[in-house]
Short mmCIF file of C-alpha atoms in Angstrom, two decimals:
data_model
loop_
_atom_site.label_atom_id
_atom_site.label_comp_id
_atom_site.label_asym_id
_atom_site.label_seq_id
_atom_site.Cartn_x
_atom_site.Cartn_y
_atom_site.Cartn_z
CA MET J 32 -20.94 -26.37 -8.85
CA LYS J 33 -19.66 -25.39 -12.28
CA ALA J 34 -17.81 -27.88 -14.45
CA ALA J 35 -14.72 -28.98 -12.63
CA ALA J 36 -12.29 -28.80 -15.52
CA VAL J 37 -10.40 -25.57 -16.12
CA THR J 38 -11.22 -24.72 -19.70
CA ALA J 39 -9.28 -22.26 -21.82
CA VAL J 40 -11.39 -19.91 -23.90
CA ALA J 41 -10.65 -17.34 -26.53
CA THR J 42 -10.39 -13.82 -25.18
CA PRO J 43 -13.84 -12.35 -25.89
CA VAL J 44 -12.91 -9.45 -28.12
CA LEU J 45 -15.55 -10.62 -30.53
CA VAL J 46 -16.95 -7.71 -32.45
CA GLY J 47 -15.15 -4.74 -33.96
CA ALA J 48 -11.99 -5.40 -31.95
CA ALA J 49 -9.74 -2.36 -31.77
CA SER J 50 -6.00 -2.92 -31.56
CA PRO J 51 -4.05 -0.83 -29.03
CA ALA J 52 -1.79 0.07 -31.96
CA LEU J 53 -4.68 1.59 -33.93
CA ALA J 54 -3.70 5.01 -35.23
CA VAL J 55 -5.37 7.78 -33.28
CA SER J 56 -6.19 9.47 -36.59
CA GLU J 57 -8.79 6.71 -37.08
CA ALA J 58 -10.79 8.07 -34.14
CA PRO J 59 -13.29 7.72 -32.73
CA ALA J 60 -11.56 4.64 -31.41
CA PHE J 61 -11.63 2.36 -28.37
CA LEU J 62 -7.91 2.13 -27.69
CA HIS J 63 -8.12 1.11 -24.03
CA GLY J 64 -10.45 -1.86 -24.19
CA VAL J 65 -13.67 -2.49 -22.29
CA ALA J 66 -14.28 -3.60 -18.73
CA SER J 67 -16.93 -4.56 -16.23
CA GLY J 68 -16.93 -4.64 -12.47
CA ASP J 69 -18.74 -4.79 -9.13
CA PRO J 70 -21.34 -7.35 -10.28
CA LEU J 71 -24.73 -7.55 -8.56
CA PRO J 72 -27.58 -10.08 -8.86
CA ASP J 73 -29.39 -7.75 -11.28
CA GLY J 74 -26.60 -5.64 -12.73
CA VAL J 75 -22.99 -4.76 -13.38
CA LEU J 76 -20.87 -1.68 -13.97
CA LEU J 77 -19.60 -1.29 -17.56
CA TRP J 78 -16.58 0.81 -18.59
CA THR J 79 -14.73 2.02 -21.64
CA ARG J 80 -12.73 4.98 -22.88
CA VAL J 81 -13.33 6.50 -26.29
CA THR J 82 -10.79 8.61 -28.19
CA PRO J 83 -13.06 10.95 -30.17
CA THR J 84 -10.34 12.84 -32.05
CA SER J 85 -6.59 12.62 -32.44
CA GLU J 86 -5.89 15.40 -29.94
CA ALA J 87 -8.08 13.83 -27.21
CA THR J 88 -5.24 11.88 -25.61
CA PRO J 89 -5.60 10.73 -22.00
CA GLY J 90 -4.98 13.51 -19.51
CA SER J 91 -4.96 16.21 -22.17
CA GLY J 92 -8.33 17.73 -21.31
CA ARG J 93 -8.93 18.12 -25.04
CA GLY J 94 -11.51 16.71 -27.41
CA PRO J 95 -15.22 17.15 -28.08
CA ASP J 96 -18.15 15.50 -26.38
CA VAL J 97 -19.13 12.30 -28.15
CA PRO J 98 -22.27 10.14 -27.81
CA VAL J 99 -21.46 6.54 -26.88
CA GLY J 100 -23.99 3.76 -27.29
CA TRP J 101 -23.90 0.58 -25.22
CA GLU J 102 -25.71 -2.73 -25.30
CA VAL J 103 -25.85 -5.89 -23.22
CA ALA J 104 -26.90 -9.31 -24.51
CA GLU J 105 -27.20 -12.84 -23.19
CA ASP J 106 -25.36 -14.27 -26.18
CA ARG J 107 -22.03 -13.46 -27.78
CA ASP J 108 -23.66 -12.71 -31.14
CA PHE J 109 -25.88 -10.01 -29.60
CA THR J 110 -29.10 -11.54 -30.90
CA ARG J 111 -30.70 -11.55 -27.41
CA THR J 112 -30.14 -7.96 -26.33
CA VAL J 113 -31.46 -7.32 -22.81
CA ALA J 114 -30.36 -3.71 -22.21
CA ARG J 115 -29.12 -0.78 -24.24
CA GLY J 116 -28.70 2.95 -23.97
CA SER J 117 -26.37 5.86 -24.59
CA VAL J 118 -24.17 8.20 -22.61
CA THR J 119 -21.87 11.09 -23.47
CA ALA J 120 -18.09 10.91 -23.11
CA THR J 121 -16.59 14.28 -22.21
CA ALA J 122 -13.19 15.75 -21.53
CA ALA J 123 -14.34 16.40 -17.95
CA SER J 124 -14.19 12.64 -17.32
CA ASP J 125 -11.17 12.10 -19.62
CA HIS J 126 -13.61 10.61 -22.17
CA THR J 127 -14.14 7.57 -19.95
CA VAL J 128 -17.63 6.07 -19.77
CA LYS J 129 -19.23 4.17 -16.89
CA VAL J 130 -22.71 2.65 -17.09
CA ASP J 131 -24.36 1.03 -14.07
CA VAL J 132 -26.70 -1.43 -15.79
CA ARG J 133 -29.60 -2.93 -13.86
CA GLY J 134 -32.50 -5.27 -14.67
CA LEU J 135 -30.31 -8.24 -15.64
CA ARG J 136 -30.87 -11.87 -14.68
CA PRO J 137 -28.82 -13.19 -11.72
CA ALA J 138 -26.04 -15.76 -12.08
CA THR J 139 -26.00 -15.23 -15.85
CA ALA J 140 -23.21 -14.56 -18.35
CA HIS J 141 -23.71 -11.40 -20.44
CA TRP J 142 -21.83 -9.82 -23.33
CA PHE J 143 -21.50 -6.07 -23.79
CA ARG J 144 -20.07 -3.57 -26.26
CA PHE J 145 -20.00 0.14 -27.06
CA THR J 146 -20.33 2.23 -30.23
CA ALA J 147 -19.11 5.72 -31.13
CA GLY J 148 -20.07 6.91 -34.57
CA ASP J 149 -19.41 3.98 -36.89
CA THR J 150 -16.84 2.42 -34.56
CA VAL J 151 -17.74 -0.65 -32.53
CA SER J 152 -15.71 -1.49 -29.44
CA PRO J 153 -14.32 -4.89 -28.57
CA ALA J 154 -16.97 -7.07 -26.94
CA GLY J 155 -16.61 -8.08 -23.33
CA ARG J 156 -18.08 -10.86 -21.26
CA THR J 157 -19.30 -10.38 -17.71
CA ARG J 158 -21.41 -12.24 -15.18
CA THR J 159 -24.02 -11.24 -12.62
CA THR J 160 -23.89 -12.65 -9.11
CA PRO J 161 -26.40 -15.15 -7.70
CA ALA J 162 -29.65 -13.91 -6.19
CA THR J 163 -29.17 -12.65 -2.64
CA ASP J 164 -30.86 -15.66 -1.02
CA ALA J 165 -29.79 -18.27 -3.59
CA ALA J 166 -28.27 -21.52 -2.35
CA THR J 167 -25.18 -21.12 -4.48
CA PRO J 168 -23.11 -24.31 -4.84
CA GLY J 169 -19.85 -22.53 -5.54
CA VAL J 170 -18.07 -19.34 -6.58
CA ARG J 171 -14.58 -18.96 -8.00
CA PHE J 172 -12.34 -15.86 -8.13
CA GLY J 173 -9.06 -15.05 -9.77
CA VAL J 174 -6.99 -13.11 -7.21
CA VAL J 175 -4.17 -10.68 -8.10
CA SER J 176 -2.19 -7.72 -6.78
CA CYS J 177 0.87 -5.56 -7.41
CA ALA J 178 1.31 -5.16 -11.16
CA ASN J 179 4.24 -2.86 -11.88
CA TRP J 180 4.39 -1.97 -15.59
CA GLU J 181 8.16 -1.47 -15.62
CA ALA J 182 8.96 -4.68 -13.71
CA GLY J 183 7.53 -7.11 -16.25
CA HIS J 184 4.75 -8.23 -18.54
CA PHE J 185 1.22 -8.98 -17.36
CA SER J 186 1.11 -12.59 -18.51
CA ALA J 187 -0.63 -13.55 -15.25
CA TYR J 188 -3.61 -11.51 -16.45
CA ARG J 189 -3.63 -13.35 -19.77
CA HIS J 190 -3.74 -16.75 -18.11
CA LEU J 191 -6.66 -15.67 -15.93
CA ALA J 192 -8.43 -14.24 -18.98
CA ASP J 193 -8.14 -17.65 -20.64
CA ARG J 194 -10.02 -19.42 -17.84
CA ALA J 195 -13.73 -20.06 -18.39
CA ASP J 196 -14.44 -21.09 -14.79
CA LEU J 197 -14.13 -17.75 -12.97
CA ASP J 198 -17.01 -15.67 -11.64
CA ALA J 199 -14.90 -12.54 -11.13
CA ILE J 200 -11.37 -11.21 -10.62
CA LEU J 201 -10.47 -9.77 -7.22
CA HIS J 202 -7.72 -7.14 -7.54
CA LEU J 203 -6.28 -6.34 -4.12
CA GLY J 204 -4.43 -3.15 -4.97
CA ASP J 205 -1.36 -1.62 -6.62
CA TYR J 206 -3.11 -1.83 -9.99
CA ILE J 207 -0.76 0.99 -11.09
CA TYR J 208 2.52 2.36 -9.73
CA GLU J 209 3.28 6.04 -9.33
CA TYR J 210 7.08 6.06 -9.64
CA ALA J 211 9.16 7.83 -12.26
CA ALA J 212 10.56 5.66 -15.03
CA GLY J 213 13.67 3.76 -14.01
CA THR J 214 13.04 4.20 -10.28
CA TYR J 215 11.38 0.92 -9.25
CA PRO J 216 12.92 -1.26 -10.45
CA ASP J 217 16.20 0.36 -11.36
CA ALA J 218 16.38 1.27 -15.06
CA ARG J 219 18.89 -1.55 -15.61
CA TYR J 220 16.17 -4.07 -14.82
CA SER J 221 13.13 -2.33 -16.32
CA VAL J 222 11.29 -4.25 -19.00
CA ARG J 223 9.39 -1.22 -20.36
CA GLN J 224 8.93 2.45 -19.46
CA HIS J 225 6.10 4.17 -17.68
CA GLU J 226 4.23 7.10 -19.19
CA PRO J 227 4.51 9.80 -18.14
CA LYS J 228 8.17 9.26 -17.37
CA HIS J 229 8.15 11.47 -14.26
CA GLU J 230 6.55 10.55 -10.94
CA ILE J 231 2.82 11.14 -11.25
CA VAL J 232 1.38 13.95 -9.13
CA SER J 233 -1.33 15.81 -11.08
CA LEU J 234 -4.71 14.70 -12.40
CA ALA J 235 -3.30 14.62 -15.95
CA ASP J 236 -0.42 12.45 -14.71
CA TYR J 237 -2.64 9.88 -13.00
CA ARG J 238 -4.96 9.75 -16.01
CA LEU J 239 -2.09 9.09 -18.40
CA ARG J 240 -0.58 6.41 -16.15
CA HIS J 241 -3.93 4.58 -15.94
CA ALA J 242 -4.30 4.91 -19.70
CA THR J 243 -0.82 3.48 -20.28
CA TYR J 244 -1.66 0.39 -18.25
CA LYS J 245 -4.87 -0.10 -20.18
CA THR J 246 -3.00 -0.31 -23.49
CA ASP J 247 -1.53 -3.61 -22.30
CA ALA J 248 -3.05 -6.47 -24.31
CA ASP J 249 -3.09 -8.90 -21.36
CA LEU J 250 -4.78 -6.38 -19.08
CA GLN J 251 -7.35 -5.64 -21.79
CA ALA J 252 -7.97 -9.38 -22.15
CA LEU J 253 -8.54 -9.76 -18.41
CA HIS J 254 -11.09 -6.94 -18.33
CA ALA J 255 -12.83 -8.23 -21.44
CA ALA J 256 -13.16 -11.75 -20.02
CA HIS J 257 -14.31 -11.24 -16.41
CA PRO J 258 -15.84 -8.62 -14.12
CA VAL J 259 -13.15 -7.10 -11.90
CA ILE J 260 -13.70 -6.26 -8.23
CA ALA J 261 -10.92 -3.90 -7.16
CA ILE J 262 -9.66 -2.04 -4.13
CA TRP J 263 -6.72 0.33 -3.98
CA ASP J 264 -3.51 0.18 -1.96
CA ASP J 265 -0.76 2.78 -1.70
CA HIS J 266 0.69 2.92 -5.21
CA GLU J 267 -2.57 4.16 -6.70
CA PHE J 268 -1.52 7.28 -4.74
CA ALA J 269 2.10 7.15 -3.51
CA ASN J 270 4.28 4.70 -1.60
CA ASP J 271 3.19 3.99 2.00
CA ALA J 272 0.30 6.43 1.74
CA TRP J 273 -1.62 7.40 4.87
CA SER J 274 -4.40 9.92 5.50
CA GLY J 275 -2.03 12.90 5.67
CA GLY J 276 0.86 12.03 3.37
CA ALA J 277 3.13 9.34 1.99
CA GLU J 278 6.72 8.15 2.18
CA ASN J 279 7.57 9.66 -1.21
CA HIS J 280 5.43 12.79 -1.14
CA THR J 281 7.26 16.06 -0.49
CA PRO J 282 4.90 18.93 0.44
CA GLY J 283 5.71 22.07 -1.47
CA ALA J 284 7.82 20.42 -4.15
CA GLU J 285 4.95 18.07 -5.07
CA GLY J 286 2.07 20.24 -3.89
CA GLU J 287 -0.37 19.56 -1.09
CA TRP J 288 -1.13 15.94 -0.28
CA ALA J 289 -4.89 16.54 -0.28
CA ALA J 290 -4.75 17.81 -3.87
CA ARG J 291 -2.65 14.85 -4.99
CA VAL J 292 -5.04 12.37 -3.33
CA ALA J 293 -8.05 14.07 -4.91
CA ALA J 294 -6.42 13.84 -8.34
CA ALA J 295 -5.49 10.18 -7.84
CA LYS J 296 -8.98 9.24 -6.66
CA GLN J 297 -10.67 11.11 -9.51
CA ALA J 298 -8.51 9.34 -12.09
CA TYR J 299 -9.08 5.99 -10.37
CA PHE J 300 -12.85 6.26 -10.46
CA GLU J 301 -12.74 7.51 -14.05
CA TRP J 302 -10.53 4.67 -15.27
CA MET J 303 -11.64 1.71 -13.12
CA PRO J 304 -14.92 -0.27 -13.23
CA VAL J 305 -15.47 0.42 -9.52
CA ARG J 306 -18.43 1.94 -7.70
CA ALA J 307 -17.46 4.59 -5.18
CA SER J 308 -18.97 4.24 -1.72
CA THR J 309 -20.89 7.07 -0.09
CA GLU J 310 -17.62 8.44 1.32
CA GLY J 311 -15.94 8.47 -2.09
CA THR J 312 -13.82 5.50 -1.15
CA VAL J 313 -13.67 1.81 -2.08
CA TYR J 314 -14.87 0.04 1.04
CA ARG J 315 -18.05 -1.74 0.13
CA ARG J 316 -19.76 -5.13 0.26
CA LEU J 317 -20.81 -7.61 -2.43
CA ARG J 318 -22.80 -10.79 -1.95
CA PHE J 319 -22.70 -14.16 -3.71
CA GLY J 320 -25.96 -15.77 -2.65
CA ARG J 321 -25.99 -17.36 0.78
CA LEU J 322 -22.54 -18.77 0.13
CA ALA J 323 -20.31 -15.72 0.61
CA ASP J 324 -20.28 -12.07 1.56
CA LEU J 325 -17.25 -10.13 0.27
CA HIS J 326 -16.22 -7.17 2.44
CA LEU J 327 -13.78 -4.85 0.64
CA LEU J 328 -11.55 -2.49 2.63
CA ASP J 329 -9.86 0.88 2.07
CA LEU J 330 -6.71 0.85 4.22
CA ARG J 331 -5.16 4.10 2.94
CA SER J 332 -7.74 6.88 3.24
CA PHE J 333 -8.23 6.83 7.01
CA ARG J 334 -5.03 5.40 8.48
CA SER J 335 -2.72 7.16 10.92
CA GLU J 336 0.88 7.76 9.93
CA GLN J 337 3.12 4.70 10.12
CA THR J 338 5.27 4.66 13.24
CA GLY J 339 8.39 4.00 11.20
CA ILE J 340 7.96 7.43 9.60
CA GLY J 341 6.73 9.62 12.44
CA SER J 342 6.15 9.28 16.14
CA GLY J 343 3.94 6.87 18.05
CA SER J 344 3.69 3.21 18.90
CA VAL J 345 2.23 0.25 17.05
CA ASP J 346 0.06 -0.45 20.12
CA ASP J 347 -1.25 3.11 20.56
CA PRO J 348 -5.09 2.87 20.69
CA GLU J 349 -5.35 6.39 19.28
CA ARG J 350 -3.80 5.25 16.02
CA THR J 351 -5.91 3.51 13.38
CA LEU J 352 -5.54 1.62 10.13
CA THR J 353 -9.21 1.47 9.16
CA GLY J 354 -10.72 4.56 10.73
CA ARG J 355 -13.54 4.25 13.27
CA ALA J 356 -16.43 4.28 10.81
CA GLN J 357 -14.95 1.62 8.54
CA LEU J 358 -14.02 -0.69 11.42
CA ASP J 359 -17.53 -0.44 12.86
CA TRP J 360 -18.97 -1.11 9.38
CA LEU J 361 -16.76 -4.20 9.00
CA LYS J 362 -17.58 -5.56 12.47
CA SER J 363 -21.29 -5.06 11.92
CA GLY J 364 -21.15 -6.68 8.49
CA LEU J 365 -19.23 -9.72 9.72
CA ALA J 366 -21.46 -10.32 12.75
CA GLY J 367 -24.65 -9.73 10.79
CA SER J 368 -23.77 -11.90 7.80
CA ASP J 369 -25.83 -15.03 7.25
CA ALA J 370 -23.49 -16.23 4.50
CA THR J 371 -21.47 -19.40 5.02
CA TRP J 372 -18.21 -17.55 4.28
CA LYS J 373 -17.14 -14.05 5.22
CA LEU J 374 -14.43 -13.02 2.75
CA VAL J 375 -12.47 -9.84 3.49
CA GLY J 376 -10.45 -8.13 0.76
CA THR J 377 -7.58 -6.36 2.55
CA SER J 378 -4.68 -4.71 0.79
CA VAL J 379 -2.16 -5.39 3.59
CA MET J 380 -1.53 -8.50 5.67
CA ILE J 381 -3.44 -8.93 8.93
CA SER J 382 -1.48 -11.92 10.26
CA PRO J 383 1.25 -10.90 12.72
CA VAL J 384 4.76 -11.66 11.48
CA ALA J 385 8.06 -11.22 13.32
CA PHE J 386 11.18 -10.85 11.17
CA GLY J 387 13.80 -10.28 13.87
CA SER J 388 15.15 -13.84 13.80
CA LEU J 389 16.47 -13.49 10.26
CA PRO J 390 20.20 -13.20 9.54
CA ALA J 391 21.39 -9.72 8.65
CA HIS J 392 22.12 -10.48 4.98
CA LEU J 393 18.46 -11.49 4.50
CA LEU J 394 16.89 -8.91 6.77
CA ALA J 395 18.32 -6.06 4.67
CA PRO J 396 16.55 -6.98 1.39
CA LEU J 397 13.41 -7.92 3.27
CA ALA J 398 13.50 -4.52 4.95
CA GLU J 399 13.62 -2.90 1.50
CA LEU J 400 10.84 -5.09 0.14
CA LEU J 401 8.52 -4.86 3.12
CA GLY J 402 9.21 -1.33 4.31
CA LEU J 403 10.89 -2.46 7.54
CA PRO J 404 13.19 -0.03 9.30
CA GLN J 405 16.74 -0.72 8.17
CA GLY J 406 17.90 -1.11 11.76
CA GLY J 407 16.19 -4.46 12.01
CA LEU J 408 12.84 -3.82 13.69
CA ALA J 409 10.85 -7.05 13.78
CA VAL J 410 7.52 -5.87 12.33
CA ASN J 411 6.21 -4.32 9.15
CA VAL J 412 4.55 -1.14 10.36
CA ASP J 413 2.71 -0.56 7.07
CA GLN J 414 0.60 -3.68 7.68
CA TRP J 415 -1.86 -4.48 10.48
CA ASP J 416 1.27 -5.14 12.61
CA GLY J 417 1.70 -1.38 12.77
CA TYR J 418 -1.85 -0.87 14.05
CA THR J 419 -2.32 -3.61 16.60
CA ASP J 420 -5.26 -2.04 18.45
CA ASP J 421 -7.48 -2.20 15.35
CA ARG J 422 -6.48 -5.82 14.81
CA LYS J 423 -7.02 -6.74 18.46
CA GLU J 424 -10.51 -5.20 18.40
CA LEU J 425 -11.47 -6.96 15.17
CA LEU J 426 -10.20 -10.40 16.20
CA ALA J 427 -11.83 -10.09 19.62
CA HIS J 428 -15.08 -9.27 17.85
CA LEU J 429 -14.80 -12.41 15.71
CA THR J 430 -14.20 -14.64 18.71
CA GLN J 431 -16.67 -13.04 21.11
CA ARG J 432 -19.47 -13.00 18.55
CA SER J 433 -18.57 -16.52 17.34
CA VAL J 434 -18.15 -15.35 13.76
CA ARG J 435 -16.98 -18.38 11.82
CA ASN J 436 -15.36 -18.82 8.43
CA THR J 437 -13.74 -15.41 8.06
CA VAL J 438 -11.09 -15.52 5.32
CA PHE J 439 -8.80 -12.55 4.67
CA LEU J 440 -7.63 -12.19 1.05
CA THR J 441 -4.51 -10.08 0.80
CA GLY J 442 -1.97 -8.60 -1.60
CA ASP J 443 0.78 -5.96 -1.19
CA ILE J 444 3.69 -8.02 0.11
CA HIS J 445 4.93 -9.55 -3.21
CA MET J 446 4.93 -13.04 -1.68
CA ALA J 447 2.44 -15.87 -1.35
CA TRP J 448 1.39 -16.88 2.16
CA ALA J 449 -1.09 -19.25 3.83
CA ASN J 450 -1.76 -18.32 7.46
CA ASP J 451 -3.92 -18.94 10.43
CA VAL J 452 -4.81 -15.61 12.07
CA PRO J 453 -4.11 -16.11 15.79
CA VAL J 454 -5.64 -14.11 18.60
CA LYS J 455 -2.33 -14.37 20.48
CA ALA J 456 0.57 -15.19 18.19
CA ALA J 457 3.04 -15.66 21.05
CA THR J 458 1.16 -18.67 22.43
CA TYR J 459 -0.07 -20.13 19.15
CA PRO J 460 -1.02 -22.96 18.49
CA LEU J 461 -2.09 -23.34 22.13
CA SER J 462 -4.25 -20.22 21.70
CA GLN J 463 -7.15 -19.66 19.33
CA SER J 464 -7.20 -18.92 15.61
CA ALA J 465 -9.86 -16.32 14.80
CA ALA J 466 -9.68 -16.54 10.99
CA THR J 467 -7.50 -17.58 8.09
CA GLU J 468 -5.59 -15.61 5.47
CA PHE J 469 -4.49 -16.27 1.89
CA VAL J 470 -1.94 -13.81 0.49
CA VAL J 471 -1.20 -13.74 -3.24
CA THR J 472 2.16 -12.81 -4.68
CA SER J 473 2.73 -9.97 -7.14
CA VAL J 474 1.92 -10.01 -10.83
CA THR J 475 5.30 -8.38 -11.57
CA SER J 476 6.51 -6.25 -8.63
CA ASP J 477 9.91 -7.18 -7.22
CA ASN J 478 10.25 -9.86 -4.57
CA ILE J 479 13.30 -11.14 -2.71
CA ASP J 480 15.13 -12.93 -5.56
CA ASP J 481 14.53 -9.90 -7.82
CA LEU J 482 15.99 -7.54 -5.22
CA LEU J 483 19.00 -9.74 -4.54
CA HIS J 484 19.44 -10.75 -8.20
CA VAL J 485 19.86 -14.38 -7.23
CA ALA J 486 18.26 -17.57 -8.47
CA PRO J 487 14.85 -18.43 -7.00
CA GLY J 488 14.88 -21.02 -4.24
CA THR J 489 18.31 -20.12 -2.88
CA LEU J 490 18.53 -17.49 -0.13
CA SER J 491 14.75 -17.35 0.18
CA VAL J 492 14.68 -20.92 1.51
CA VAL J 493 16.63 -19.83 4.58
CA ALA J 494 14.43 -16.77 5.08
CA ALA J 495 11.18 -18.72 4.72
CA ALA J 496 12.32 -21.34 7.20
CA ALA J 497 13.25 -18.67 9.74
CA ILE J 498 9.92 -16.91 9.32
CA LYS J 499 7.95 -20.13 9.81
CA ALA J 500 10.02 -21.06 12.86
CA ALA J 501 9.31 -17.70 14.50
CA ASN J 502 5.66 -17.54 13.41
CA ARG J 503 3.95 -20.89 13.98
CA HIS J 504 0.68 -19.70 12.45
CA VAL J 505 2.44 -19.22 9.09
CA LYS J 506 1.99 -22.47 7.22
CA TRP J 507 3.69 -21.49 3.97
CA VAL J 508 5.48 -18.56 2.37
CA ASP J 509 6.89 -18.25 -1.17
CA MET J 510 9.26 -15.30 -1.52
CA ASP J 511 10.39 -15.80 -5.12
CA ASN J 512 7.60 -16.38 -7.59
CA HIS J 513 5.19 -14.12 -9.43
CA GLY J 514 1.68 -15.09 -10.45
CA TYR J 515 -1.86 -15.20 -9.15
CA GLY J 516 -4.34 -17.17 -7.08
CA VAL J 517 -7.62 -18.91 -7.80
CA LEU J 518 -9.98 -19.02 -4.83
CA ASP J 519 -12.67 -21.69 -4.97
CA VAL J 520 -15.46 -21.43 -2.39
CA THR J 521 -18.05 -24.10 -1.64
CA ALA J 522 -20.16 -24.80 1.43
CA GLU J 523 -17.51 -27.26 2.63
CA GLN J 524 -14.30 -25.28 2.11
CA ALA J 525 -12.47 -22.27 0.72
CA GLN J 526 -9.38 -23.30 -1.24
CA MET J 527 -6.67 -21.08 -2.70
CA ASP J 528 -4.72 -22.52 -5.61
CA TYR J 529 -1.46 -20.63 -6.15
CA TYR J 530 -0.16 -20.33 -9.72
CA THR J 531 3.20 -19.00 -10.86
CA VAL J 532 4.43 -17.60 -14.18
CA SER J 533 7.64 -18.85 -15.74
CA ASP J 534 9.34 -15.48 -16.29
CA LYS J 535 7.74 -12.09 -15.68
CA THR J 536 10.13 -10.46 -18.17
CA LYS J 537 8.79 -12.59 -21.03
CA ALA J 538 5.55 -11.58 -22.74
CA ASP J 539 4.82 -15.22 -23.57
CA ALA J 540 5.46 -16.59 -20.07
CA THR J 541 3.76 -19.87 -19.22
CA THR J 542 1.90 -20.66 -16.01
CA ALA J 543 1.97 -23.63 -13.64
CA TRP J 544 0.18 -24.65 -10.46
CA ALA J 545 2.47 -24.32 -7.44
CA ARG J 546 0.59 -25.12 -4.22
CA SER J 547 -2.86 -25.19 -2.65
CA TYR J 548 -4.20 -24.53 0.82
CA ARG J 549 -7.74 -24.68 2.11
CA THR J 550 -9.75 -23.87 5.19
CA ARG J 551 -12.65 -26.19 5.91
CA ASN J 552 -16.00 -24.96 7.15
CA GLY J 553 -15.89 -24.24 10.88
CA THR J 554 -12.18 -24.86 11.47
CA GLN J 555 -10.48 -21.42 11.30
CA HIS J 556 -7.28 -23.20 10.20
CA VAL J 557 -5.49 -23.64 6.87
CA GLU J 558 -4.20 -26.98 5.66
CA ARG J 559 -2.22 -28.04 2.63
CA VAL J 560 -4.01 -29.69 -0.32
CA TYR J 561 -1.99 -31.61 -2.89
CA GLN J 562 -3.88 -30.73 -6.04
CA PRO J 563 -5.78 -27.71 -7.34
CA VAL J 564 -9.54 -27.65 -7.65
CA ARG J 565 -10.45 -29.16 -11.01
#
């Protein structure tokens, strides 16, 4: 196991650091930082974006081809270079560069940088995963989701960047938001404005929105410090996206949905350090020795329309959240895994939750936050609750095949939760728990106290108590705070430490540990722990 103490380190922009405020006339320039992602035992994906000339702004389609050199070293001074090469940045890829480097040593820290002409990029630090069959003592992830540019500053990213004890960052979706400026949140509560200011629809729009996010200093620091493993949720496309549309997509006025999705996916794969799967999606699998397999899901590309929007029933076996191929892939991967832990990155919550017992004055803001029908329906149909046949099949598979130590890692809901995942919620705890689930809150996106404009720990206390009373598998829920999680995995346990930030509207917000829950090997239950992993 790595050193137990959480050590702060300087953000590794070590060589030729380029400020986001650098004048474009000084191009070629690296105005959007550097990143790495999807680490393997022998490699990692590297990313940057070069601005070759002043007119080559993101989404413009302008600017010449430019050669970009890259190098990887095992020391921060680049005296032990282990790989180097060159690629060409073109307008066709919005002058983004992705390099899938192989031939590296497993379980090893590496530093990387790029060059364009005489300009040297910031340096980044990354880390390869353990060898496939290595007896890995531990692995530790930062876990985040739901970072709305207009709703606040990304100080949660900065605090994760400052940690020296993380193997990777797991981003569970809503990395960007598609809304027009002043829409979500209302302009009265916006901290800063999106670019472009209109709702993004075209390829140029999605490119510029991604580029805007990557000018944020805290986001650049996160990418420069750790490899990022990301999946998408709906806001990388449009709110409550499904395979044929979205809640805020109007055919005709905003074009065809298929064209919008294609544009969003192209921009995503250009601007994110993510490997596309064979289907051009993000469901894929990474391994961390014999300790953990990480199964990453795409719960937007193949899902049926939500019942709250169109027709149908949450229990209809013809409706799907995952799609048949992805569900079969997940079931096969879970049953066939020889890793101690089976981690599943899912953008929406799998644990069943009933909200009908809440008083009306709390159900209304929760309905807005969670996408519940305003009439007071008791389930969130955008989550696995809206696709119960897929969930029933998956949980039955876990129990029938005796798959142990499955932990779902979830974002989306702008709250922190610690749950058992029951086979039959109505009879729990007398019935079986098939898995456990840790849900992280949002980096900045609005939660209940933001929507109600009340002090944290007031109305939410009543709502949380009602939810726990009606859902006995829910061990904890925090409806107010923003922040991140740190998941520590050893052979004995998987523990999620929940951290909060002091004020999302302040660029210099501090962070503090809030709570911890763990699931011990073989139990399929979560339990409270009274201190974070050190």
